[in-house]
C-alpha atoms as a printed R data frame, in Angstrom:
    type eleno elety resid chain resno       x       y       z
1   ATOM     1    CA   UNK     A     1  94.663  51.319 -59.072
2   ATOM     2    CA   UNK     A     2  95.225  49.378 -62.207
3   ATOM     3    CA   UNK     A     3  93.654  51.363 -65.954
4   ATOM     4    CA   UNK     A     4  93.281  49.321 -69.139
5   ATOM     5    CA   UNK     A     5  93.358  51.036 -72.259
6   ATOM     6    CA   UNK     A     6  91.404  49.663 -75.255
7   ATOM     7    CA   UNK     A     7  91.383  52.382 -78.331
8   ATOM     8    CA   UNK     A     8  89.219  54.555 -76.915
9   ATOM     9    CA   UNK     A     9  88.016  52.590 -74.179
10  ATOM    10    CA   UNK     A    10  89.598  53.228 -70.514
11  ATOM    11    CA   UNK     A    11  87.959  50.677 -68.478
12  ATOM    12    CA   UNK     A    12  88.584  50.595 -64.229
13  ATOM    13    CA   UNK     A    13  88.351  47.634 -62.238
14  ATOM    14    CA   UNK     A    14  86.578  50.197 -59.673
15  ATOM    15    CA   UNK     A    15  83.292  49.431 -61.723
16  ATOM    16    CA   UNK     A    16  83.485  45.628 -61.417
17  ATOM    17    CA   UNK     A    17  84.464  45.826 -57.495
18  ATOM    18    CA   UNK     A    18  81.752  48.005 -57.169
19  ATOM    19    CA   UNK     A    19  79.354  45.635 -58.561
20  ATOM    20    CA   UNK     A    20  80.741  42.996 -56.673
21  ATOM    21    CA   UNK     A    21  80.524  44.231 -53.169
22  ATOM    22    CA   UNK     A    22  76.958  45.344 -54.008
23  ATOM    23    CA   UNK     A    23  76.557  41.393 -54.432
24  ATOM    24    CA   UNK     A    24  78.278  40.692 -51.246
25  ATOM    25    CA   UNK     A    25  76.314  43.181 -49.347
26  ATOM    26    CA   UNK     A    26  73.312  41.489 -50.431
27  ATOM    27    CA   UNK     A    27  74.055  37.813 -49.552
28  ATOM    28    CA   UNK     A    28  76.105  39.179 -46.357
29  ATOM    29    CA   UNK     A    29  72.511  40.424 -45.168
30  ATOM    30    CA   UNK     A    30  70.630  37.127 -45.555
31  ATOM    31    CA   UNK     A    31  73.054  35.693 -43.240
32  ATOM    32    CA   UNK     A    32  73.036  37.793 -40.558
33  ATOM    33    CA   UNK     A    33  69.142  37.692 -40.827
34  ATOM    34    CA   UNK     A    34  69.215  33.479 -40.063
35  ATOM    35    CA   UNK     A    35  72.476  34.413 -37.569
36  ATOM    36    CA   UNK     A    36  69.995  36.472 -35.637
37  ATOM    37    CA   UNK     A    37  66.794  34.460 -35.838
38  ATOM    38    CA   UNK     A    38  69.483  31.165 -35.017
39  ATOM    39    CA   UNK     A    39  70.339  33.540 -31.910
40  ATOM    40    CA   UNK     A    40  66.553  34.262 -30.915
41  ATOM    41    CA   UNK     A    41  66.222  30.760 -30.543
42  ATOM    42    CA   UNK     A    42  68.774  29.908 -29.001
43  ATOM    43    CA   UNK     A    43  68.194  32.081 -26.516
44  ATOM    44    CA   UNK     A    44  64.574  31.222 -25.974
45  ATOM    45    CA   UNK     A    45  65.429  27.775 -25.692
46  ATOM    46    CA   UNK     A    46  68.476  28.672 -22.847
47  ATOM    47    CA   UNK     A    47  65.929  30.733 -21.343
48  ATOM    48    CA   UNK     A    48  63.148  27.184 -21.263
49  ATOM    49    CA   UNK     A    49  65.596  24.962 -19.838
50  ATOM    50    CA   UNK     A    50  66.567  28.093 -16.778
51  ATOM    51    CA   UNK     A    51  62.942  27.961 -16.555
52  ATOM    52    CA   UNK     A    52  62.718  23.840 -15.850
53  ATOM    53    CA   UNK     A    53  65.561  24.040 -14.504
54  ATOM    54    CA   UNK     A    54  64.710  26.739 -11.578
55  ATOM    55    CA   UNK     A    55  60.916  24.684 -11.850
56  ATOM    56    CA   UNK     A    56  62.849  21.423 -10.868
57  ATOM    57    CA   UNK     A    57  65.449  23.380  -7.819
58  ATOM    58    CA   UNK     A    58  61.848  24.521  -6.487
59  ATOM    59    CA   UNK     A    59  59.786  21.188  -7.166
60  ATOM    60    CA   UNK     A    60  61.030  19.210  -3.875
61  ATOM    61    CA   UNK     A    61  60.128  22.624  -2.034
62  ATOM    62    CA   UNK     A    62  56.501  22.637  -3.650
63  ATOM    63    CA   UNK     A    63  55.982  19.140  -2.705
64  ATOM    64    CA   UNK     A    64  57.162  19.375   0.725
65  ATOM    65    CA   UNK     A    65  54.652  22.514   1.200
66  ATOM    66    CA   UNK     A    66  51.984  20.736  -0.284
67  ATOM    67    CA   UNK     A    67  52.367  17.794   1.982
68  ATOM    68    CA   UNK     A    68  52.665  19.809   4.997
69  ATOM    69    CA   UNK     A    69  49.127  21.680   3.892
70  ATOM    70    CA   UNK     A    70  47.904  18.072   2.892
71  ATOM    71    CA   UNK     A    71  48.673  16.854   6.842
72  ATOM    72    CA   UNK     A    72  47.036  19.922   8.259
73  ATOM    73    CA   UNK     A    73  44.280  18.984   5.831
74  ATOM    74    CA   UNK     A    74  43.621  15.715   7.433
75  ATOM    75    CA   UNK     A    75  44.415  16.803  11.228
76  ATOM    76    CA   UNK     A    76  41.882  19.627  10.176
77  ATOM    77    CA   UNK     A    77  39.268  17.071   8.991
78  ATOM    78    CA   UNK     A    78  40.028  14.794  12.271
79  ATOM    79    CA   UNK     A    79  39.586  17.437  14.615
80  ATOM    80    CA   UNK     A    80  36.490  18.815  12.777
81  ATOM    81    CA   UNK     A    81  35.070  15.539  12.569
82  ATOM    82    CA   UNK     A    82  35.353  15.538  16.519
83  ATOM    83    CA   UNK     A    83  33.856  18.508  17.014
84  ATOM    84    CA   UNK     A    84  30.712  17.965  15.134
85  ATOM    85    CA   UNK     A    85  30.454  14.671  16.817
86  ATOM    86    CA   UNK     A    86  30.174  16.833  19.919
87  ATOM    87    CA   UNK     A    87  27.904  19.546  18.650
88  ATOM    88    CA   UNK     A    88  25.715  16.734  17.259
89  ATOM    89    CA   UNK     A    89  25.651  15.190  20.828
90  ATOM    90    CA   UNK     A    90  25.112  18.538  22.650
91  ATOM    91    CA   UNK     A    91  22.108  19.106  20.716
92  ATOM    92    CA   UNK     A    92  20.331  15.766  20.787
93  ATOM    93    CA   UNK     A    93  20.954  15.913  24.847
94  ATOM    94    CA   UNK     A    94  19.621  19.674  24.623
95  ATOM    95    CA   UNK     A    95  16.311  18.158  22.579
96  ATOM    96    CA   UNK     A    96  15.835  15.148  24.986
97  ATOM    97    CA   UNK     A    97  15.887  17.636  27.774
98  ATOM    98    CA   UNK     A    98  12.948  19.068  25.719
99  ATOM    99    CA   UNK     A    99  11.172  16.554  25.582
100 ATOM   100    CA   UNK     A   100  11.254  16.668  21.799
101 ATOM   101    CA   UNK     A   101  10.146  13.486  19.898
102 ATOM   102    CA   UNK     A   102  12.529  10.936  18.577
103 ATOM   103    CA   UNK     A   103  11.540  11.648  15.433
104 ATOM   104    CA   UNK     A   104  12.420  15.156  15.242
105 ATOM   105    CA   UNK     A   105  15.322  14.518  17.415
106 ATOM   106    CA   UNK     A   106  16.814  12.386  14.524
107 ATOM   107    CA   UNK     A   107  15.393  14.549  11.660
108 ATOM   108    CA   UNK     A   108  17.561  17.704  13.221
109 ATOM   109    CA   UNK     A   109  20.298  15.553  14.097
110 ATOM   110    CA   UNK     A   110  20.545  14.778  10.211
111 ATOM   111    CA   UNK     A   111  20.467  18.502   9.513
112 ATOM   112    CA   UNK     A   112  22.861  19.747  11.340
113 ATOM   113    CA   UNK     A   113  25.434  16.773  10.229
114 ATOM   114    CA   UNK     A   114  25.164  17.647   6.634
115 ATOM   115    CA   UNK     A   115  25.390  21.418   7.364
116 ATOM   116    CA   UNK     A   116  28.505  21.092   9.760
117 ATOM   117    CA   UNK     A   117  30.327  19.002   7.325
118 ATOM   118    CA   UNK     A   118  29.645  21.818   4.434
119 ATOM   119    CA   UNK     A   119  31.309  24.702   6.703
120 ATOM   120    CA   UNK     A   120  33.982  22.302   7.092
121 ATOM   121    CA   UNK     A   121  34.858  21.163   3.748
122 ATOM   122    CA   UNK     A   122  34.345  25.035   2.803
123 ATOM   123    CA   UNK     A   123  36.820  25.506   5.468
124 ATOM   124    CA   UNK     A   124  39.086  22.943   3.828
125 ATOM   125    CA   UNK     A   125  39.063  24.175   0.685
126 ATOM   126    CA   UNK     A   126  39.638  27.761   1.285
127 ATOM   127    CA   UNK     A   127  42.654  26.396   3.513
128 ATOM   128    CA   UNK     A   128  44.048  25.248  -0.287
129 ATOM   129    CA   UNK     A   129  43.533  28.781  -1.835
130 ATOM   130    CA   UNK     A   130  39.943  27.826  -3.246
131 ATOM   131    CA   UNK     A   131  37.323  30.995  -2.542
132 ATOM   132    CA   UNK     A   132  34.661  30.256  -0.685
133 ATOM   133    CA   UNK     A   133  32.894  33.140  -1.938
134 ATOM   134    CA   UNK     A   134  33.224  32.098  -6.145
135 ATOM   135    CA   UNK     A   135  32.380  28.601  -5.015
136 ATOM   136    CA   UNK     A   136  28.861  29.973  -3.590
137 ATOM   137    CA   UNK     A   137  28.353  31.997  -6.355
138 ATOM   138    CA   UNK     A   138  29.101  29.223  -8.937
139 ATOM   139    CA   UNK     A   139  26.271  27.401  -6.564
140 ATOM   140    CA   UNK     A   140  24.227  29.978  -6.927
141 ATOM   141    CA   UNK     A   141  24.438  30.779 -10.511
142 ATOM   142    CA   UNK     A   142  24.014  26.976 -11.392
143 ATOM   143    CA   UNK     A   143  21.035  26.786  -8.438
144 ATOM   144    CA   UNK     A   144  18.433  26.142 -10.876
145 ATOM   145    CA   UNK     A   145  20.764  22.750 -12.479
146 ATOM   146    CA   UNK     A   146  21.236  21.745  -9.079
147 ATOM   147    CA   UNK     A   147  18.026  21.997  -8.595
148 ATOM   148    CA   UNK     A   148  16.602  20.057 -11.419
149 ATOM   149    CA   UNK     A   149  19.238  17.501 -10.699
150 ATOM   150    CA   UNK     A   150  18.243  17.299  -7.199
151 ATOM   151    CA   UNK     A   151  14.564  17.555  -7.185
152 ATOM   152    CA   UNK     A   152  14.467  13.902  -5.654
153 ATOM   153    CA   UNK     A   153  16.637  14.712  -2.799
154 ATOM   154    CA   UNK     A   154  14.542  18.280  -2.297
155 ATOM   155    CA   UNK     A   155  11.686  16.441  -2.313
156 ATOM   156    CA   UNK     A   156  12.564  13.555   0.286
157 ATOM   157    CA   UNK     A   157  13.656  16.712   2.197
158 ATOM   158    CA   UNK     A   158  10.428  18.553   2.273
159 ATOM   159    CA   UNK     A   159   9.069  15.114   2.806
160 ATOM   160    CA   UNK     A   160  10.807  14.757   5.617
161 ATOM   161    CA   UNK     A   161   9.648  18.287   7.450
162 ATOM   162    CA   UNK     A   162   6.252  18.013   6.339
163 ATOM   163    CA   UNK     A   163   6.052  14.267   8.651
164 ATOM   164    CA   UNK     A   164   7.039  16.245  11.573
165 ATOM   165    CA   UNK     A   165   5.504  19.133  11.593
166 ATOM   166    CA   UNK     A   166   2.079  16.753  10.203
167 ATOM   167    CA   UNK     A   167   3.137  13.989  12.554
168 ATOM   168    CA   UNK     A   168   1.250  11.029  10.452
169 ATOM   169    CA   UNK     A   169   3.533   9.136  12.017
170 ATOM   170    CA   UNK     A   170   5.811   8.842  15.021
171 ATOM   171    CA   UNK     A   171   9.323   6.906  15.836
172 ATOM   172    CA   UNK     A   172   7.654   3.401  17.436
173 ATOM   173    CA   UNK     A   173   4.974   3.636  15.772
174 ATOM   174    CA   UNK     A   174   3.586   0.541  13.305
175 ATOM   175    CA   UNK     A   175   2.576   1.457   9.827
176 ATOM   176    CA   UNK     A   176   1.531   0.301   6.348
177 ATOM   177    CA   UNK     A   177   2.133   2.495   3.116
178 ATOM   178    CA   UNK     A   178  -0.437   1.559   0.733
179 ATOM   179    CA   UNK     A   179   1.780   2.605  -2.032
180 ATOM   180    CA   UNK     A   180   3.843  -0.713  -2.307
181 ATOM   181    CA   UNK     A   181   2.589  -2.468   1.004
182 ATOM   182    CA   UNK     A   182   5.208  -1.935   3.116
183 ATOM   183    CA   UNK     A   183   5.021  -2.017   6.883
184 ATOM   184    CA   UNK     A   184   6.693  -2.462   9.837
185 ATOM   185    CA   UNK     A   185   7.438  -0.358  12.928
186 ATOM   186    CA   UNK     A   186   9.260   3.453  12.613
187 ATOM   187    CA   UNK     A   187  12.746   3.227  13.573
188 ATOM   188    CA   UNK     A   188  14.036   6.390  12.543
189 ATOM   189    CA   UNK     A   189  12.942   9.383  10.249
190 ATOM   190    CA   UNK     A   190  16.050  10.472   9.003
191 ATOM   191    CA   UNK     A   191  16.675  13.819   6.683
192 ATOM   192    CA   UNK     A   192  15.594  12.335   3.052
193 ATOM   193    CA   UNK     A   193  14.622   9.127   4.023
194 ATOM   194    CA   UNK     A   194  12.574   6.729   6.711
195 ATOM   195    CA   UNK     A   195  13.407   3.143   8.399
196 ATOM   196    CA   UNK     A   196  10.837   0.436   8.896
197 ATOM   197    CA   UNK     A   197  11.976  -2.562  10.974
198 ATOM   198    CA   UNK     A   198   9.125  -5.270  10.031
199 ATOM   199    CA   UNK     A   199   8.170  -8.694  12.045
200 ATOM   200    CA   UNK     A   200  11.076 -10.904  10.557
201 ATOM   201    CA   UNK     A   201  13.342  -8.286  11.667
202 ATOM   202    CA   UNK     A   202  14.120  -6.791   8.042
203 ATOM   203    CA   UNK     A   203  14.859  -2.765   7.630
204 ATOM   204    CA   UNK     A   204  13.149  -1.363   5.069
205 ATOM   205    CA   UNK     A   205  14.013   1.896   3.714
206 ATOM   206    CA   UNK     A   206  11.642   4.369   2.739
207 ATOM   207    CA   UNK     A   207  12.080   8.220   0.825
208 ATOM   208    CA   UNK     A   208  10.127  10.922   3.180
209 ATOM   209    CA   UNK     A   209   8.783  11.622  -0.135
210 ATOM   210    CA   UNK     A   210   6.975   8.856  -0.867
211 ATOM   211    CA   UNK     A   211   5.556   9.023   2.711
212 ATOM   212    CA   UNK     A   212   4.395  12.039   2.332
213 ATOM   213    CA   UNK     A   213   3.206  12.011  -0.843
214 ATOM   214    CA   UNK     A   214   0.665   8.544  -0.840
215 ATOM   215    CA   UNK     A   215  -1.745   7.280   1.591
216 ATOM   216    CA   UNK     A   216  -0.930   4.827   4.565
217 ATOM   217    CA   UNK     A   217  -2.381   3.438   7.975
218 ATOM   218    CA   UNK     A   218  -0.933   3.937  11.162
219 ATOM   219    CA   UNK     A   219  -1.931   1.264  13.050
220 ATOM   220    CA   UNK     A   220  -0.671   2.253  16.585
221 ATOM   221    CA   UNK     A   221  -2.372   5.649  16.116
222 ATOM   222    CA   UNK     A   222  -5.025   4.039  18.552
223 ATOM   223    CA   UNK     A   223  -4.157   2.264  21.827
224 ATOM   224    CA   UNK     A   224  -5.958  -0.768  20.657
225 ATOM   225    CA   UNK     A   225  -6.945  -3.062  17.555
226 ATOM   226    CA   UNK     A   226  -9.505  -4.790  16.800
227 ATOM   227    CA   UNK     A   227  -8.512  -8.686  16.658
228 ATOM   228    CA   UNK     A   228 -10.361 -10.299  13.444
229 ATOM   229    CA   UNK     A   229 -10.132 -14.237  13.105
230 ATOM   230    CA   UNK     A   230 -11.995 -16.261  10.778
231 ATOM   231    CA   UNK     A   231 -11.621 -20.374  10.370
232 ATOM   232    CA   UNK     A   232 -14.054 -22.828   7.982
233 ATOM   233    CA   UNK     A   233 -15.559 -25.761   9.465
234 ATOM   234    CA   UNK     A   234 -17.191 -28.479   7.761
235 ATOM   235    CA   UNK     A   235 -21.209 -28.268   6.501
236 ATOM   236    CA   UNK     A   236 -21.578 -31.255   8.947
237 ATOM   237    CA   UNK     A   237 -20.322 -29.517  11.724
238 ATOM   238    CA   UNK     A   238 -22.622 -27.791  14.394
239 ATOM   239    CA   UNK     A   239 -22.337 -23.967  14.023
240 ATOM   240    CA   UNK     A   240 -24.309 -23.253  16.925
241 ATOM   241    CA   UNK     A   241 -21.570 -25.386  19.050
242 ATOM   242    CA   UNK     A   242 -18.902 -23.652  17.178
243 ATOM   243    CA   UNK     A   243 -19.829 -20.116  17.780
244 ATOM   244    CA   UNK     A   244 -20.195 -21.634  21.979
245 ATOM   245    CA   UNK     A   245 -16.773 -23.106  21.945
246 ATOM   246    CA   UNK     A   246 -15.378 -19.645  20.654
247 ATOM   247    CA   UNK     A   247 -17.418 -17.409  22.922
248 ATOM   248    CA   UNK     A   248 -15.691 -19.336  25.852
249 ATOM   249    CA   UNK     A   249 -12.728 -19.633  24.628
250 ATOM   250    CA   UNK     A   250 -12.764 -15.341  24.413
251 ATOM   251    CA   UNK     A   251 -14.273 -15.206  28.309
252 ATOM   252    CA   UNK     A   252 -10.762 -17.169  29.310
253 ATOM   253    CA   UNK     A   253  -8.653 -14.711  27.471
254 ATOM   254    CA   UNK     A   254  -7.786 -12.294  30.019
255 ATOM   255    CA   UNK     A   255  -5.884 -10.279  27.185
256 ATOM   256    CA   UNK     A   256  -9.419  -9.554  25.517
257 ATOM   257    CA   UNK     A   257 -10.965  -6.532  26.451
258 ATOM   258    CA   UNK     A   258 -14.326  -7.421  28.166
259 ATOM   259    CA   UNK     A   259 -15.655  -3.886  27.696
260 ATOM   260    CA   UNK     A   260 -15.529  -3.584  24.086
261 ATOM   261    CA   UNK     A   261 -17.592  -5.036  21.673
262 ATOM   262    CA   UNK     A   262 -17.187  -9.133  21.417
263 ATOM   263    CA   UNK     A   263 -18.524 -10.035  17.985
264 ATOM   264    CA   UNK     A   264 -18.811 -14.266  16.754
265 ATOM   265    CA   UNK     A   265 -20.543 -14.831  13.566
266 ATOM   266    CA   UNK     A   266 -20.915 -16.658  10.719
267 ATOM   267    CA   UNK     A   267 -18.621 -14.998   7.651
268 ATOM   268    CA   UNK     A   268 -19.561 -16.614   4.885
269 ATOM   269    CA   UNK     A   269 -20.443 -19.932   3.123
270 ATOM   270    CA   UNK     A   270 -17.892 -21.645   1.093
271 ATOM   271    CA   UNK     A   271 -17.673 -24.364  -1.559
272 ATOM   272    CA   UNK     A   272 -16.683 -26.795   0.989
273 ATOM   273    CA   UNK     A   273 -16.558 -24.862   4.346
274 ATOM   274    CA   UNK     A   274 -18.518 -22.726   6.558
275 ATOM   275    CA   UNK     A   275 -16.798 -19.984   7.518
276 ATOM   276    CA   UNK     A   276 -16.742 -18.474  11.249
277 ATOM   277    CA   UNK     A   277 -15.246 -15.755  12.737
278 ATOM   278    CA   UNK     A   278 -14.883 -13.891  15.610
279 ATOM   279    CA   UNK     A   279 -13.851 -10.260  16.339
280 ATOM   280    CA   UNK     A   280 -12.651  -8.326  19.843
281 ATOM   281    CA   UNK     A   281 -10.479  -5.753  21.052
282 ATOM   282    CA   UNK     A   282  -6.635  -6.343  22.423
283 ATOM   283    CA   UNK     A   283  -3.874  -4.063  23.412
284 ATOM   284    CA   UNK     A   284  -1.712  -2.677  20.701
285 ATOM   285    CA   UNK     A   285   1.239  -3.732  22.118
286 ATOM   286    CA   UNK     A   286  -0.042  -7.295  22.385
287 ATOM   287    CA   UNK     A   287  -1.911  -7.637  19.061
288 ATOM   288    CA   UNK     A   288   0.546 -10.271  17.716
289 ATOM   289    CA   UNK     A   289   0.901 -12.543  20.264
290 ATOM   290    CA   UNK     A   290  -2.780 -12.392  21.328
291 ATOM   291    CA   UNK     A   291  -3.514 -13.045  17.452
292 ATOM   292    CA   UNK     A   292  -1.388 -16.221  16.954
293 ATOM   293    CA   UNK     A   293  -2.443 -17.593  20.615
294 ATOM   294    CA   UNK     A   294  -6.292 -17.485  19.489
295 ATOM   295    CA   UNK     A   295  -5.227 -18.542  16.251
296 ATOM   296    CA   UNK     A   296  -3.617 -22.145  17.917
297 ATOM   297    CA   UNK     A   297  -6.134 -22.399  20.732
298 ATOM   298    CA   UNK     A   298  -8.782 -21.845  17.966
299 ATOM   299    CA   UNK     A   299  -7.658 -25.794  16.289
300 ATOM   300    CA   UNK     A   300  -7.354 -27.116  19.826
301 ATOM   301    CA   UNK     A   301 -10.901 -26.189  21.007
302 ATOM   302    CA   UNK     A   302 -12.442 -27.508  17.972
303 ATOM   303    CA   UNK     A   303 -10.537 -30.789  17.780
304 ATOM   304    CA   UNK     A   304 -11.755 -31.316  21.401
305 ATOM   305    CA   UNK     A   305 -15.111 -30.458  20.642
306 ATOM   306    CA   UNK     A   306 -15.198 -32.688  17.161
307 ATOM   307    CA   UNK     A   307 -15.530 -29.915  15.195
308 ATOM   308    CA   UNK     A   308 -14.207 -30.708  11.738
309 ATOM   309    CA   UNK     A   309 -12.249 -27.972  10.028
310 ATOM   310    CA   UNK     A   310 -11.951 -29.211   6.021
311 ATOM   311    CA   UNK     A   311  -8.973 -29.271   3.591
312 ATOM   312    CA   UNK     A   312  -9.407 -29.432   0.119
313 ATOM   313    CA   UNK     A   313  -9.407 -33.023  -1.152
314 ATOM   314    CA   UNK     A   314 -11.026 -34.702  -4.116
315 ATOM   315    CA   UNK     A   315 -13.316 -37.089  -4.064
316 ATOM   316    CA   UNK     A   316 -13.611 -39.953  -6.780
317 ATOM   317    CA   UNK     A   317 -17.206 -42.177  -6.943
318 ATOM   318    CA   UNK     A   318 -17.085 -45.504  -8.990
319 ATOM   319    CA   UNK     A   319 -19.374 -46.675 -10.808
């Protein structure tokens, strides 16, 4: 150990190295504090890239899994789509052997497609890890938003139940809904909605809703119609012959019912025509044709006969 003397004064360089490895205690701290926190991070980082790294060894595994459950998905859906194809014809064969209308044959047919294909793509999704039992109760829960969204749908639905079990209407039969004037014969009465194929041979496509919910006339409800036919002739022209040419031409009409009412009269007077028509009773079924027939032989007859029928012209006098 080295002393210095000064007068009095002894003065030891213990002091000073005392002091100084206080200091270098101090700063000697503050780096190991960053060389541990540099050493934390380090490791978490070593211990992110293990992570991807064991991630990307088990990727081509995960994706080889998920495309073997993603097959079995599809042969799933194939083979379920078969098998409600069956079950859909075993019950329309079972109804037919029933005697059950078309219409409700097509209405249940409708049902039980939409319910088999829920169970399925329950089935499907369960098959993927999703619970069947949280998705119904997430249905359930939101019912009343499902419900709002689909009042439309619900309504078509009950719609739809309320035509069969009313039976206003039948598949075959000929209607018109006085809602927006459509009509045409009942093709099928589906589970929301109803087909119409009209006289040009259009489909028209109506909600059970809508049906249900407005007025309209079912015109094969009876097995016959009354035939209406009205035609002007000219104010020259001899009613009296008129009305005789049309009362024979209904006794030669062996499509005309001869034991309902036969009705020829004068309809009403126009400003250039006298208007005649003629009413009688066909077949349902043969309404149409019976109709346009009279209709043509109705202009033969009276050009045979001389009996004008008028068009509108205009007629110019000089003075």
């Amino acid at each position: 150990m080295f002393w210095l003397n000064a007068g009095n004064c002894i003065w030891s360089d213990n002091a000073v190295s005392g002091n100084t490895a206080s200091g270098n205690t101090s700063s000697g701290d503050g780096v190991g504090d960053a060389f541990a926190v540099a050493g934390e991070g380090l490791a978490t980082i070593s211990e992110e890239i293990s992570a991807f790294q064991q991630y990307m060894d088990a990727l081509p595994s995960k994706i080889a899994q998920f495309g073997i459950k993603f097959a079995l998905a599809l042969l799933i859906l194939f083979i379920g789509s078969k098998l409600i194809k069956l079950v859909r014809k075993i019950l329309r064969r079972s109804l037919e052997r029933m005697n059950a209308e078309a219409g409700v044959i097509q209405f249940l047919d409708s049902l039980a497609r939409a319910l088999l294909y829920l169970v399925l793509v329950c089935w499907i999704a369960s098959y993927f890890g999703f619970e069947t039992t949280s998705l119904i109760a997430i249905l359930g829960s939101a019912g009343a938003a499902i419900a709002l969204a689909l009042q439309g749908s619900l309504s078509n639905f009950t719609g739809g139940v309320l035509i069969l079990l009313l039976k206003p209407f039948k598949v075959g039969d000929y209607i018109i809904e006085d809602n927006k004037n459509n009509e045409g014969t009942v093709t099928e009465i589906e589970l929301f909605y109803t087909k119409l194929r009209t006289i040009d041979d259009k489909v028209v496509v109506l909600p059970n809703g809508t049906l249900a919910n407005t007025s309209l006339t079912n015109v094969s409800q009876s097995p016959v119609r009354c035939l209406i036919v009205t035609v002007g002739i000219s104010y020259d022209a001899d009613v009296k012959k008129a009305k005789e040419v049309i009362r024979n031409m209904i006794e030669n009409e062996k499509r005309i019912m001869k034991n309902r009412d036969v009705n020829v009269y004068v309809d009403s007077l126009g400003s250039s025509e006298v208007v005649v028509g003629y009413r009688c009773y066909v077949k349902n079924e043969e309404y149409w044709q019976v109709r346009w027939d009279m209709i043509e032989r109705t202009k033969e007859e009276f050009d045979r006969n001389g009996i004008e029928i008028p068009f509108s012209q205009i007629c110019v006098h000089m003075k």
